[in-house]
Tab-separated table of C-alpha atoms in Angstrom:
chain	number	residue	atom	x	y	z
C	1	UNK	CA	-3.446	-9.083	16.850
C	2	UNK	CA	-6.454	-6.812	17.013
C	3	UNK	CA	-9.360	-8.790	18.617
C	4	UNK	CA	-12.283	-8.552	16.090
C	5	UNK	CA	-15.732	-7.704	17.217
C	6	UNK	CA	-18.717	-10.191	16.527
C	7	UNK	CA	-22.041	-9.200	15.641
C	8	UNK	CA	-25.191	-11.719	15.598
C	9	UNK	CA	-28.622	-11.820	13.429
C	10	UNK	CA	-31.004	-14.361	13.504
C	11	UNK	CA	-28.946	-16.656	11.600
C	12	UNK	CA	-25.762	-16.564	13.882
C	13	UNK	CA	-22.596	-14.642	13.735
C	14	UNK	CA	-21.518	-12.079	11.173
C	15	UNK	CA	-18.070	-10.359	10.791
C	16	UNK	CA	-17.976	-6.429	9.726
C	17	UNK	CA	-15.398	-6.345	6.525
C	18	UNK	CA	-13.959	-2.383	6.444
C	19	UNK	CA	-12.930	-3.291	2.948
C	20	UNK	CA	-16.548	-4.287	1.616
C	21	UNK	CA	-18.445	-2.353	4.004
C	22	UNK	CA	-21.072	-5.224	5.145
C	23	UNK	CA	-21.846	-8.049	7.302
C	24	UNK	CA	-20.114	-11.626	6.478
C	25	UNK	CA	-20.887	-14.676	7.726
C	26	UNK	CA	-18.743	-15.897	10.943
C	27	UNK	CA	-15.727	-18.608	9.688
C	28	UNK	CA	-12.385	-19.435	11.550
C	29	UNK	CA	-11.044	-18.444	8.012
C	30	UNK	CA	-12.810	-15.047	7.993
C	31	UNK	CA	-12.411	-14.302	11.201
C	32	UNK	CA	-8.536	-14.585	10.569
C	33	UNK	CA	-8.829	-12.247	7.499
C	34	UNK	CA	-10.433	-9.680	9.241
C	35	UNK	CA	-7.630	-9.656	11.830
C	36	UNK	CA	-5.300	-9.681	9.135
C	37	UNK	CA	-7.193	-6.906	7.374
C	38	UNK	CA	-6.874	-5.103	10.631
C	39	UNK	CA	-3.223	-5.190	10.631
C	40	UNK	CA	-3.167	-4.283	7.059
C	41	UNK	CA	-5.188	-0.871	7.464
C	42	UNK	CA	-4.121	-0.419	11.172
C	43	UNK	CA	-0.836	-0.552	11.646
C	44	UNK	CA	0.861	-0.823	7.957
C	45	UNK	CA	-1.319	2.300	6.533
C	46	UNK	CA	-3.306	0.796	4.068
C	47	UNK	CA	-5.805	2.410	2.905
C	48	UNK	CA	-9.019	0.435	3.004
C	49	UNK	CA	-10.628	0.966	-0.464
C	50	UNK	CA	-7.018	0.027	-1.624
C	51	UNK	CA	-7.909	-3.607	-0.187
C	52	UNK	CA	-10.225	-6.243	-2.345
C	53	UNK	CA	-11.250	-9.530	-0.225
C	54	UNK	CA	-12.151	-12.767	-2.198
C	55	UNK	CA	-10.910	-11.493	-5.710
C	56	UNK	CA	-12.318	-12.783	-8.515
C	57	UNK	CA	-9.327	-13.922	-10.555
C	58	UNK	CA	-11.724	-13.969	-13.693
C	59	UNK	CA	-11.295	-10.141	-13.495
C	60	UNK	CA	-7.772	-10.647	-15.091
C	61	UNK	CA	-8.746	-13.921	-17.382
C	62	UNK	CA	-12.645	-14.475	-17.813
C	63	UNK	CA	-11.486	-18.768	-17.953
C	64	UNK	CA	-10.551	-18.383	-14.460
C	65	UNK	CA	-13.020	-19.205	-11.359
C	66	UNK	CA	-10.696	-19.248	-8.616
C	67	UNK	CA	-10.555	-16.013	-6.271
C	68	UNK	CA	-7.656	-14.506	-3.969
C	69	UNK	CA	-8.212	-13.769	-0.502
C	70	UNK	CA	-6.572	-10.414	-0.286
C	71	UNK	CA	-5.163	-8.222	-2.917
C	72	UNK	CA	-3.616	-4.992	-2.037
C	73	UNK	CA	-3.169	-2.619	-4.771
C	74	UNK	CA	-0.564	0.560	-5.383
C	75	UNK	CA	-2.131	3.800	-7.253
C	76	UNK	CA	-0.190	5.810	-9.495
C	77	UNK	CA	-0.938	10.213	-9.406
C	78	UNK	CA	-3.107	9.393	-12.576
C	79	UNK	CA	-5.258	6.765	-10.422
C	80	UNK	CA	-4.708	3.509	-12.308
C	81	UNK	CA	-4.316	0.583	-10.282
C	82	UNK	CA	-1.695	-2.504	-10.227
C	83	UNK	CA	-1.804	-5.317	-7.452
C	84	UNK	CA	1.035	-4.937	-4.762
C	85	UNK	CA	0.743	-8.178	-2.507
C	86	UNK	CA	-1.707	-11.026	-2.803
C	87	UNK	CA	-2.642	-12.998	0.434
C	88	UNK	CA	-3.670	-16.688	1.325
C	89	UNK	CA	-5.453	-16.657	4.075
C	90	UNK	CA	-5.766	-19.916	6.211
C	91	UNK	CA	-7.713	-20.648	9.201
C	92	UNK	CA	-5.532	-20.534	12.882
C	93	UNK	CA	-5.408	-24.187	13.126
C	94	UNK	CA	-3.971	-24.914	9.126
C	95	UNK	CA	-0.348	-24.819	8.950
C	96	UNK	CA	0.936	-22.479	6.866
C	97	UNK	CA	2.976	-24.940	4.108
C	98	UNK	CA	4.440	-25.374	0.749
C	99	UNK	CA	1.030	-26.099	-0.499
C	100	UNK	CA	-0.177	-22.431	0.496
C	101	UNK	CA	2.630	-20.907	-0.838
C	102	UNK	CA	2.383	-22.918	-4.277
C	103	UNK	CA	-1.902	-21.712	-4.620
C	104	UNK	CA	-0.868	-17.780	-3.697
C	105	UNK	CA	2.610	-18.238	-6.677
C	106	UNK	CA	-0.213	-20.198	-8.664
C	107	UNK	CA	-2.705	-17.224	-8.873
C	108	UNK	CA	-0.044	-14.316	-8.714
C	109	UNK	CA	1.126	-15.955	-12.124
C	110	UNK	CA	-2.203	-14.205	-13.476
C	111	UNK	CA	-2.318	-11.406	-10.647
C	112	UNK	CA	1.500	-10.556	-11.378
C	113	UNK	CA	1.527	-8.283	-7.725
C	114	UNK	CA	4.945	-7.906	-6.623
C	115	UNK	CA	4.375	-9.596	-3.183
C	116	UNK	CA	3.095	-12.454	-2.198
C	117	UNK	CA	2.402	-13.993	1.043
C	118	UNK	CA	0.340	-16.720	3.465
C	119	UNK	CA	-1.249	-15.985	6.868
C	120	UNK	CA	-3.152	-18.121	9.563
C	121	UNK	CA	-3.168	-15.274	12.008
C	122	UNK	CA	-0.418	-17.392	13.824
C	123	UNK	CA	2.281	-16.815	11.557
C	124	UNK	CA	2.744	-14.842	8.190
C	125	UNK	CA	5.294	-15.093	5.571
C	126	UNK	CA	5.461	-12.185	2.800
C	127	UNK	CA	7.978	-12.884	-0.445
C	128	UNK	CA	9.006	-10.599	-3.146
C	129	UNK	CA	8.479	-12.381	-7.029
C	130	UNK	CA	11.338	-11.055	-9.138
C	131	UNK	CA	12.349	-12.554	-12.187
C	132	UNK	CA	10.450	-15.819	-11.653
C	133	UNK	CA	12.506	-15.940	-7.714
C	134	UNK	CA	11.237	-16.102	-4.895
C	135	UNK	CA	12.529	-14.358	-2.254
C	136	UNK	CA	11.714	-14.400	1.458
C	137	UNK	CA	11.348	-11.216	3.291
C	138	UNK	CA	12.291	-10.891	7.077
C	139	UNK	CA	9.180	-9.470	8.484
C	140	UNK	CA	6.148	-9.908	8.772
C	141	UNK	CA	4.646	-6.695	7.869
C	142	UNK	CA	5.708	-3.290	6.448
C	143	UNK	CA	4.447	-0.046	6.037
C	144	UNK	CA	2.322	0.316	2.873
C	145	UNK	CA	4.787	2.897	1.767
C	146	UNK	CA	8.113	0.550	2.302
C	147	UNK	CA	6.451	-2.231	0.125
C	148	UNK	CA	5.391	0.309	-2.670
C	149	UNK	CA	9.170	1.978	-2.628
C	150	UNK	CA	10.616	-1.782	-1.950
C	151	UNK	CA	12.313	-0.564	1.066
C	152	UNK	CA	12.760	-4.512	1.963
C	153	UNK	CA	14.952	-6.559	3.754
C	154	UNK	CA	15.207	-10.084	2.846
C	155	UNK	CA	16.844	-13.574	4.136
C	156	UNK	CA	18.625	-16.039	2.641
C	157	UNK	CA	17.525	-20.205	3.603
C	158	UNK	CA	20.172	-22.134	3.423
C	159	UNK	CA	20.271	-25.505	1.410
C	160	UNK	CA	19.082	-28.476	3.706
C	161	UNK	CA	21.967	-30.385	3.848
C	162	UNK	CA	22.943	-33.962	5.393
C	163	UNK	CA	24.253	-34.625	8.523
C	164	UNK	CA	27.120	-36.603	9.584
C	165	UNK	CA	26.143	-39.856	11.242
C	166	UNK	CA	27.567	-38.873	14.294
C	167	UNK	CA	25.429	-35.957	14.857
C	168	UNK	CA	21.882	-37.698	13.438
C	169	UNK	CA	22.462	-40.288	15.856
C	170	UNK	CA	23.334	-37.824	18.872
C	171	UNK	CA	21.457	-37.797	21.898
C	172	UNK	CA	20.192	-33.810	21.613
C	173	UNK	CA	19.243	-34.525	17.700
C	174	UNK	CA	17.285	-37.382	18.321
C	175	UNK	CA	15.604	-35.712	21.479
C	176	UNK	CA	14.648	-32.556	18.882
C	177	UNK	CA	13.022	-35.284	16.354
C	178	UNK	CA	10.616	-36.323	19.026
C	179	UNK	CA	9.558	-32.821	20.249
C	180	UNK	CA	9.174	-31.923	16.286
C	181	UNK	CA	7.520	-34.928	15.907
C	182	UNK	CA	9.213	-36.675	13.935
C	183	UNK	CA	9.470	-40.172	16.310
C	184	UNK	CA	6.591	-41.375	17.651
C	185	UNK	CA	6.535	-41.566	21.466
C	186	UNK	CA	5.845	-45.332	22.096
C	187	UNK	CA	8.938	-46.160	19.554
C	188	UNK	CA	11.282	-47.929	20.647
C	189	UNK	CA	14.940	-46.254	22.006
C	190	UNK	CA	16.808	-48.522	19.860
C	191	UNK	CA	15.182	-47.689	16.760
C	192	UNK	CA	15.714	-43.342	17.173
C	193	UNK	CA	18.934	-43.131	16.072
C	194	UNK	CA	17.920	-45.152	12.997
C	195	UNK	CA	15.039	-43.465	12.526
C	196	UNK	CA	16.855	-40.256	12.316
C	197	UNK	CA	19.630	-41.268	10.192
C	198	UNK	CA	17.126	-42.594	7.847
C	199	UNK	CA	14.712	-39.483	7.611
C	200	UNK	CA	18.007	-37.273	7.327
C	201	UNK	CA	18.769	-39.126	4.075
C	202	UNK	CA	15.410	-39.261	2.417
C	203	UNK	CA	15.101	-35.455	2.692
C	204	UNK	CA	18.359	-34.507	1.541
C	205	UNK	CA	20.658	-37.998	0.438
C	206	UNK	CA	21.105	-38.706	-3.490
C	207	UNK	CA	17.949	-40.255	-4.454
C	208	UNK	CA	17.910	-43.265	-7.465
C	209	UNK	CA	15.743	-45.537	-9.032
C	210	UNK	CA	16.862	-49.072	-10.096
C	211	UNK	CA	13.639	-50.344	-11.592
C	212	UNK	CA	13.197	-48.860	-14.659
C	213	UNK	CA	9.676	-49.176	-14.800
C	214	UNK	CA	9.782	-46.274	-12.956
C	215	UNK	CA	12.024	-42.972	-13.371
C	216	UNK	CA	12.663	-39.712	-11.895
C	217	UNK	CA	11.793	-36.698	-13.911
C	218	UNK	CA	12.947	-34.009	-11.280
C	219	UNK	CA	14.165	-33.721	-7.732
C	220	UNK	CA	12.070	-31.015	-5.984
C	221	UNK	CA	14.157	-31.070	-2.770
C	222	UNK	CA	12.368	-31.074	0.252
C	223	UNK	CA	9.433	-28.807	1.815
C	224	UNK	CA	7.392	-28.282	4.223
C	225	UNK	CA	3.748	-30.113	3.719
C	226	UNK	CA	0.659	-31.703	5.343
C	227	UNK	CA	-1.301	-34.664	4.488
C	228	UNK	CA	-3.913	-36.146	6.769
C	229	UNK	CA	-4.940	-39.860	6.895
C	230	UNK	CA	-8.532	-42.199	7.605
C	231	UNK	CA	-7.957	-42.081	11.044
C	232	UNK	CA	-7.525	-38.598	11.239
C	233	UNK	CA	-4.068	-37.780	11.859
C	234	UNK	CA	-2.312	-34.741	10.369
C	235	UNK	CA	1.084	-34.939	9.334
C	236	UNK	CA	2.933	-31.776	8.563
C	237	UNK	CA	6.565	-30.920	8.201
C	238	UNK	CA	9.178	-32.037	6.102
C	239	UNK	CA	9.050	-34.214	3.196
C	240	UNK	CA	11.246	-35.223	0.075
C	241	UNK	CA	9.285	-34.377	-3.208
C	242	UNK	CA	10.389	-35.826	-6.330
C	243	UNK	CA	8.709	-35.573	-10.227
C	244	UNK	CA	8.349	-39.540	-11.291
C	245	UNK	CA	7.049	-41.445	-14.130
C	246	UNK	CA	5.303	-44.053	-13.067
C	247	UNK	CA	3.852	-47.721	-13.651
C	248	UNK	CA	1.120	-46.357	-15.971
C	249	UNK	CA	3.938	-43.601	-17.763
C	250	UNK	CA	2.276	-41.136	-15.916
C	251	UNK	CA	3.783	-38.018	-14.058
C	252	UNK	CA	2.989	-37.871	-10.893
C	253	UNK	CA	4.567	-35.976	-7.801
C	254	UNK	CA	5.274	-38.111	-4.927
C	255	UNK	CA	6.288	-37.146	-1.220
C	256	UNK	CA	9.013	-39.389	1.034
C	257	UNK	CA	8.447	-38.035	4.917
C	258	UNK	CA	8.875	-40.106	8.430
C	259	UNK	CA	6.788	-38.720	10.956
C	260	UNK	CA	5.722	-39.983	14.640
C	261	UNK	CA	2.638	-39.841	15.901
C	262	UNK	CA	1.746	-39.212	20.117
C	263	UNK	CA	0.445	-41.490	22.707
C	264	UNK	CA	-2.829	-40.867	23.254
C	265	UNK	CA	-5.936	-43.194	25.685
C	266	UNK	CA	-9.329	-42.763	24.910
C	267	UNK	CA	-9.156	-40.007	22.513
C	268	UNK	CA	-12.369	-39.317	20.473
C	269	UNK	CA	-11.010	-39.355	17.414
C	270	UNK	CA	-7.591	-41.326	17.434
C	271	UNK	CA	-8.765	-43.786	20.184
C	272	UNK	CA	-5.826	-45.679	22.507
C	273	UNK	CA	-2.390	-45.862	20.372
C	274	UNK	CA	1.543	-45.919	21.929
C	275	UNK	CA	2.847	-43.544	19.296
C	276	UNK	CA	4.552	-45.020	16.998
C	277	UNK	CA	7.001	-44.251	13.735
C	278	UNK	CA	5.862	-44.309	10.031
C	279	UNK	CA	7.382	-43.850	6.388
C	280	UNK	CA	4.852	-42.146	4.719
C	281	UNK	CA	4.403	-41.619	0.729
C	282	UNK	CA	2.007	-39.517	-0.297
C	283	UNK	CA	0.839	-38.838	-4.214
C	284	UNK	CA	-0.190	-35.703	-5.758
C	285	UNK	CA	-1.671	-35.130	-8.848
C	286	UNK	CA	-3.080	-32.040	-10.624
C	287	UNK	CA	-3.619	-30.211	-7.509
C	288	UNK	CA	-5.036	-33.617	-5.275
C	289	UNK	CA	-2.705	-35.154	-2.839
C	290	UNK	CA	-2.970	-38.486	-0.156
C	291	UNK	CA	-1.192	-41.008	1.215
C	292	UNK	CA	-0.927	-44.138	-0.125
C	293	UNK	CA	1.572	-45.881	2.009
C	294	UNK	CA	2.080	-45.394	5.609
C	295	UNK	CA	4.887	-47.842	7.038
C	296	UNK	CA	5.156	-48.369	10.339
C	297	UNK	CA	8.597	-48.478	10.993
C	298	UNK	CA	7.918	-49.775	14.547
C	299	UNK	CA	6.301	-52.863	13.411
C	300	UNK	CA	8.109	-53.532	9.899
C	301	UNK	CA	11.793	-53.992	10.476
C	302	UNK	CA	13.987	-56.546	11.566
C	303	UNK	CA	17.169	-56.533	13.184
C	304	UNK	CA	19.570	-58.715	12.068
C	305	UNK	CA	22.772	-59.217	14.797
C	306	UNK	CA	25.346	-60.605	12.397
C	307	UNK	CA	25.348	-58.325	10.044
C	308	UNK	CA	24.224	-55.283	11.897
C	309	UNK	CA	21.648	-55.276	9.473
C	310	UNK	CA	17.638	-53.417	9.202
C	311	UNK	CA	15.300	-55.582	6.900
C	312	UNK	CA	12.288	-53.735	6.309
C	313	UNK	CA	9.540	-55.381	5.416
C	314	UNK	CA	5.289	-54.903	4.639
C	315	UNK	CA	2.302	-57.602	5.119
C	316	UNK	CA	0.644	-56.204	2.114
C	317	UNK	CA	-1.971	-54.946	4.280
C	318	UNK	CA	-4.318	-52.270	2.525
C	319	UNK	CA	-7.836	-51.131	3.166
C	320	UNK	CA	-10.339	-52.862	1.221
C	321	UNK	CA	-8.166	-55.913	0.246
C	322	UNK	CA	-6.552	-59.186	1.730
C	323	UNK	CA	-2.785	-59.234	2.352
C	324	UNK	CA	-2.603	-61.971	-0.509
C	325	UNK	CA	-4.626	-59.672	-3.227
C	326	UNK	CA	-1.818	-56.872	-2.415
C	327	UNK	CA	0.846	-59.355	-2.539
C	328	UNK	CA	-0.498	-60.860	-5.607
C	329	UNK	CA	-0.674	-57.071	-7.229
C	330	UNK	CA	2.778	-56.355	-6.326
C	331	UNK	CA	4.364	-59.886	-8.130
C	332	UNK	CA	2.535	-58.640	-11.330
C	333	UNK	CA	4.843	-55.761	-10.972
C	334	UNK	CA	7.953	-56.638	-8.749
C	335	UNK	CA	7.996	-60.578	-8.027
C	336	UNK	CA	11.284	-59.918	-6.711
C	337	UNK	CA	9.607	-58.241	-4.060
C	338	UNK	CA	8.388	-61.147	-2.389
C	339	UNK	CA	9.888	-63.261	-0.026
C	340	UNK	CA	8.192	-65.556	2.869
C	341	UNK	CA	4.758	-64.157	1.597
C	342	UNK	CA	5.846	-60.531	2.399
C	343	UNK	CA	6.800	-57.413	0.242
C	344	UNK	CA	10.700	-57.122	1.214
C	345	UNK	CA	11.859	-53.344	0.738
C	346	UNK	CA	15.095	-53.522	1.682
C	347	UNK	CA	17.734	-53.374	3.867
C	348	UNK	CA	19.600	-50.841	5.473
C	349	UNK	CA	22.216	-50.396	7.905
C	350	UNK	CA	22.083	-49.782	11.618
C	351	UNK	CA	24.703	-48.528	12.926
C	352	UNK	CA	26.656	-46.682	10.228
C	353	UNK	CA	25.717	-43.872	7.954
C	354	UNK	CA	23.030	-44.861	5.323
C	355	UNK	CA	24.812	-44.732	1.604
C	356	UNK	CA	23.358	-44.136	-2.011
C	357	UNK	CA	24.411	-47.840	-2.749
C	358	UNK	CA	22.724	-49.138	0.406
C	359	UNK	CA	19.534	-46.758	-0.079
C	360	UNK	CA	18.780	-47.067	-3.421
C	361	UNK	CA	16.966	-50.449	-3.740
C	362	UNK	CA	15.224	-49.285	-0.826
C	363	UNK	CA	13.992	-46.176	-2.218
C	364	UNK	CA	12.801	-48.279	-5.505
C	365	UNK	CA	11.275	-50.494	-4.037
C	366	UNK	CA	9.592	-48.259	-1.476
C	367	UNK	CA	8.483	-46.180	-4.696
C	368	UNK	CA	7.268	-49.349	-6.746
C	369	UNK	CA	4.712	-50.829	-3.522
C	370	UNK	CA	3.242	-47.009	-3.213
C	371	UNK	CA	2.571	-47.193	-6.836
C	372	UNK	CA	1.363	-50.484	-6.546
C	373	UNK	CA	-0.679	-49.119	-3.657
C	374	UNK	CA	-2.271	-46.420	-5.704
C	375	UNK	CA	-3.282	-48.533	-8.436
C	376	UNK	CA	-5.537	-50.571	-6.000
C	377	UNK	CA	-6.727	-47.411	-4.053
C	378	UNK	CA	-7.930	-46.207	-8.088
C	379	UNK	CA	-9.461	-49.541	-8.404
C	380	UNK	CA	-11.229	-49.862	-5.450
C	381	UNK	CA	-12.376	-46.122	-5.972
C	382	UNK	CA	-13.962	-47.270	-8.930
C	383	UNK	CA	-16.015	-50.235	-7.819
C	384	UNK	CA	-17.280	-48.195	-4.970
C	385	UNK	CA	-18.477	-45.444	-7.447
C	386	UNK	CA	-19.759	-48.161	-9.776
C	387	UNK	CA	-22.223	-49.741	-6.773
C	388	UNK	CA	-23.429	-45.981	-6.167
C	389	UNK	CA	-24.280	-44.870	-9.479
C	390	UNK	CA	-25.035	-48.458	-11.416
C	391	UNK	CA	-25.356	-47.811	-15.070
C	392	UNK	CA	-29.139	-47.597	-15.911
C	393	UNK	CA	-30.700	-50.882	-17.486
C	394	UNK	CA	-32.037	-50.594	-20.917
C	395	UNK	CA	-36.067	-50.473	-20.871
């Protein structure tokens, strides 16, 4: 990629856009869509005063406040305009996920271009929208006159589809979970081939509910996403997406993924840790997404000998409240979630393919205590904005 040249003025460094034809503040973000612009003028033949930056989407609904990054727009011989490709740009270090893909499909509903695609500089992905389908194109970048004359080649993904036990639990698989991380480095040996069977099902195993407090709307599959947490890890690959009902009736979308997180000593941020192995769940809703249950597999389960047997288990432990207010919370809504003054999950087997019969109290009760969770994280949320803004006594 082109290397970008930085001007300065009194107040720091400034970017020259070709496209807009002034100065712009210096960002990681805009410093990637210049590069990108480069490519986009350079070597695909753009024209640049065929090339809008920042977009104001109110230009095509006056309701709307959001803007694209980059449109790129086709002229017919009598001059009118119509968008060709929209682009979401991302700054180098921001993985490019589902969630970028789903805020470029979100505005091209009211840009209608016929390509769409995301960018960090790193990588770029361009897709064709026809008929409501997406389809993946496979390259990068094409000549401004292939994408107006859809000279295009595309690829197919295939389905993500389950392993047989015999390969989630072999040596080279569970050596490829680490390096993706997806095992954490301090877990224990034992645990991996566990670990992988079990991640292998929640992404692409037959997922029920048994408590019918709680339902499934839609399976989304799985995709690629990133959620970071208060300690400020980033976790970002695959997870299991699913369109629920929950405690309160309430749709909400809610994200299965086990990730692993590194060894580190004395980092500034993440401080001494092994590395170890969590279930995470994290919640989205209307555009806001977060954990609310990170399970350390490392710490929670229990081997059973006789029966070859995982029992997973949580303390109730949850930032801003005691073990026994969580546990208390959670017998409102699930007493038969408690046993020995802990919130049982469920058990699972360890050394034989995981089932639908043997993961689906599992997965309920997994789903009930993140619900649970959230309810306490909305609660506590609202005490804490109660003590900063106090309703004003009467005079």
């Amino acid at each position: 990629m082109k290397k970008i040249i930085k001007y300065r003025n009194k107040r720091g460094k400034l970017l020259y856009c070709p496209c807009r034809k002034v100065f712009l503040h210096h960002t990681p973000e805009e410093e990637i869509r210049q590069k990108v612009l480069a490519i986009l003028i350079e070597e695909m033949g753009i024209p640049a005063d065929s090339i809008d930056t920042e977009y104001p989407l109110s230009q095509f609904n006056p309701q709307l406040k959001t803007r694209a990054d980059i449109i790129v727009w086709q002229r017919d011989r009598m001059g009118n305009e119509k968008p060709l490709l929209v682009l979401e740009v991302k700054a180098a270090h921001i993985p490019l996920t589902d969630h970028a893909l789903e805020q470029v499909r979100d505005y091209n509903q009211t840009i209608q271009a016929k390509y769409i695609g995301t960018t960090n500089g790193n990588e770029t992905y361009l897709f064709e929208e026809k008929e409501g389908e997406l389809l993946p194109l496979a390259d990068e970048f094409y000549s401004y006159k292939r994408l107006i004359e859809g000279q295009v080649t595309y690829i197919s993904y295939q389905k993500m589809k389950r392993i047989p036990y015999n390969l989630t639990t072999y040596d080279r698989y569970v050596n490829f979970l680490r390096n993706e991380g997806y095992i954490g480095e301090g877990t224990p040996e034992k645990l991996h081939p566990f670990i992988a069977e079990l991640q292998n099902y929640l992404l692409t195993g037959q997922i029920t509910i048994q408590d019918q407090q709680i339902s499934i709307v839609e399976d989304l599959g799985c995709g690629i996403f990133s959620f970071g947490n208060a300690a400020g890890g980033a976790f970002t690959g695959y997870y299991r997406s699913l369109i629920l009902k929950d405690l309160d009736r309430h749709h909400k979308i809610y994200r299965i993924g086990i990730f692993g997180t590194a060894a580190t000593q004395n980092d500034p941020v993440l401080g001494n840790r092994s590395g170890n192995t969590t279930l995470n769940v994290a919640i989205e809703d209307m555009g806001t997404g977060s954990f609310v249950l990170q399970l350390n597999i490392d710490q929670f389960i229990v081997h059973q000998l006789e029966d070859q047997t995982y029992h997973i288990y949580h303390n109730g432990r949850r930032n801003g409240y005691k073990n026994s207010e969580v546990i208390a919370k959670v017998e409102k809504h699930g007493p038969y979630l408690i046993k020995q003054d802990k919130i049982y999950l469920g058990s699972l087997p360890a050394n034989r393919t995981i089932t639908e019969k043997d993961a689906s109290l599992f997965i309920s009760n997994l789903i009930l205590y993140a619900n649970v969770h959230e309810k306490l994280r909305k609660k506590r949320k609202k005490k804490k904005q109660k003590r900063i803004c106090p309703n004003k006594s009467k005079v």
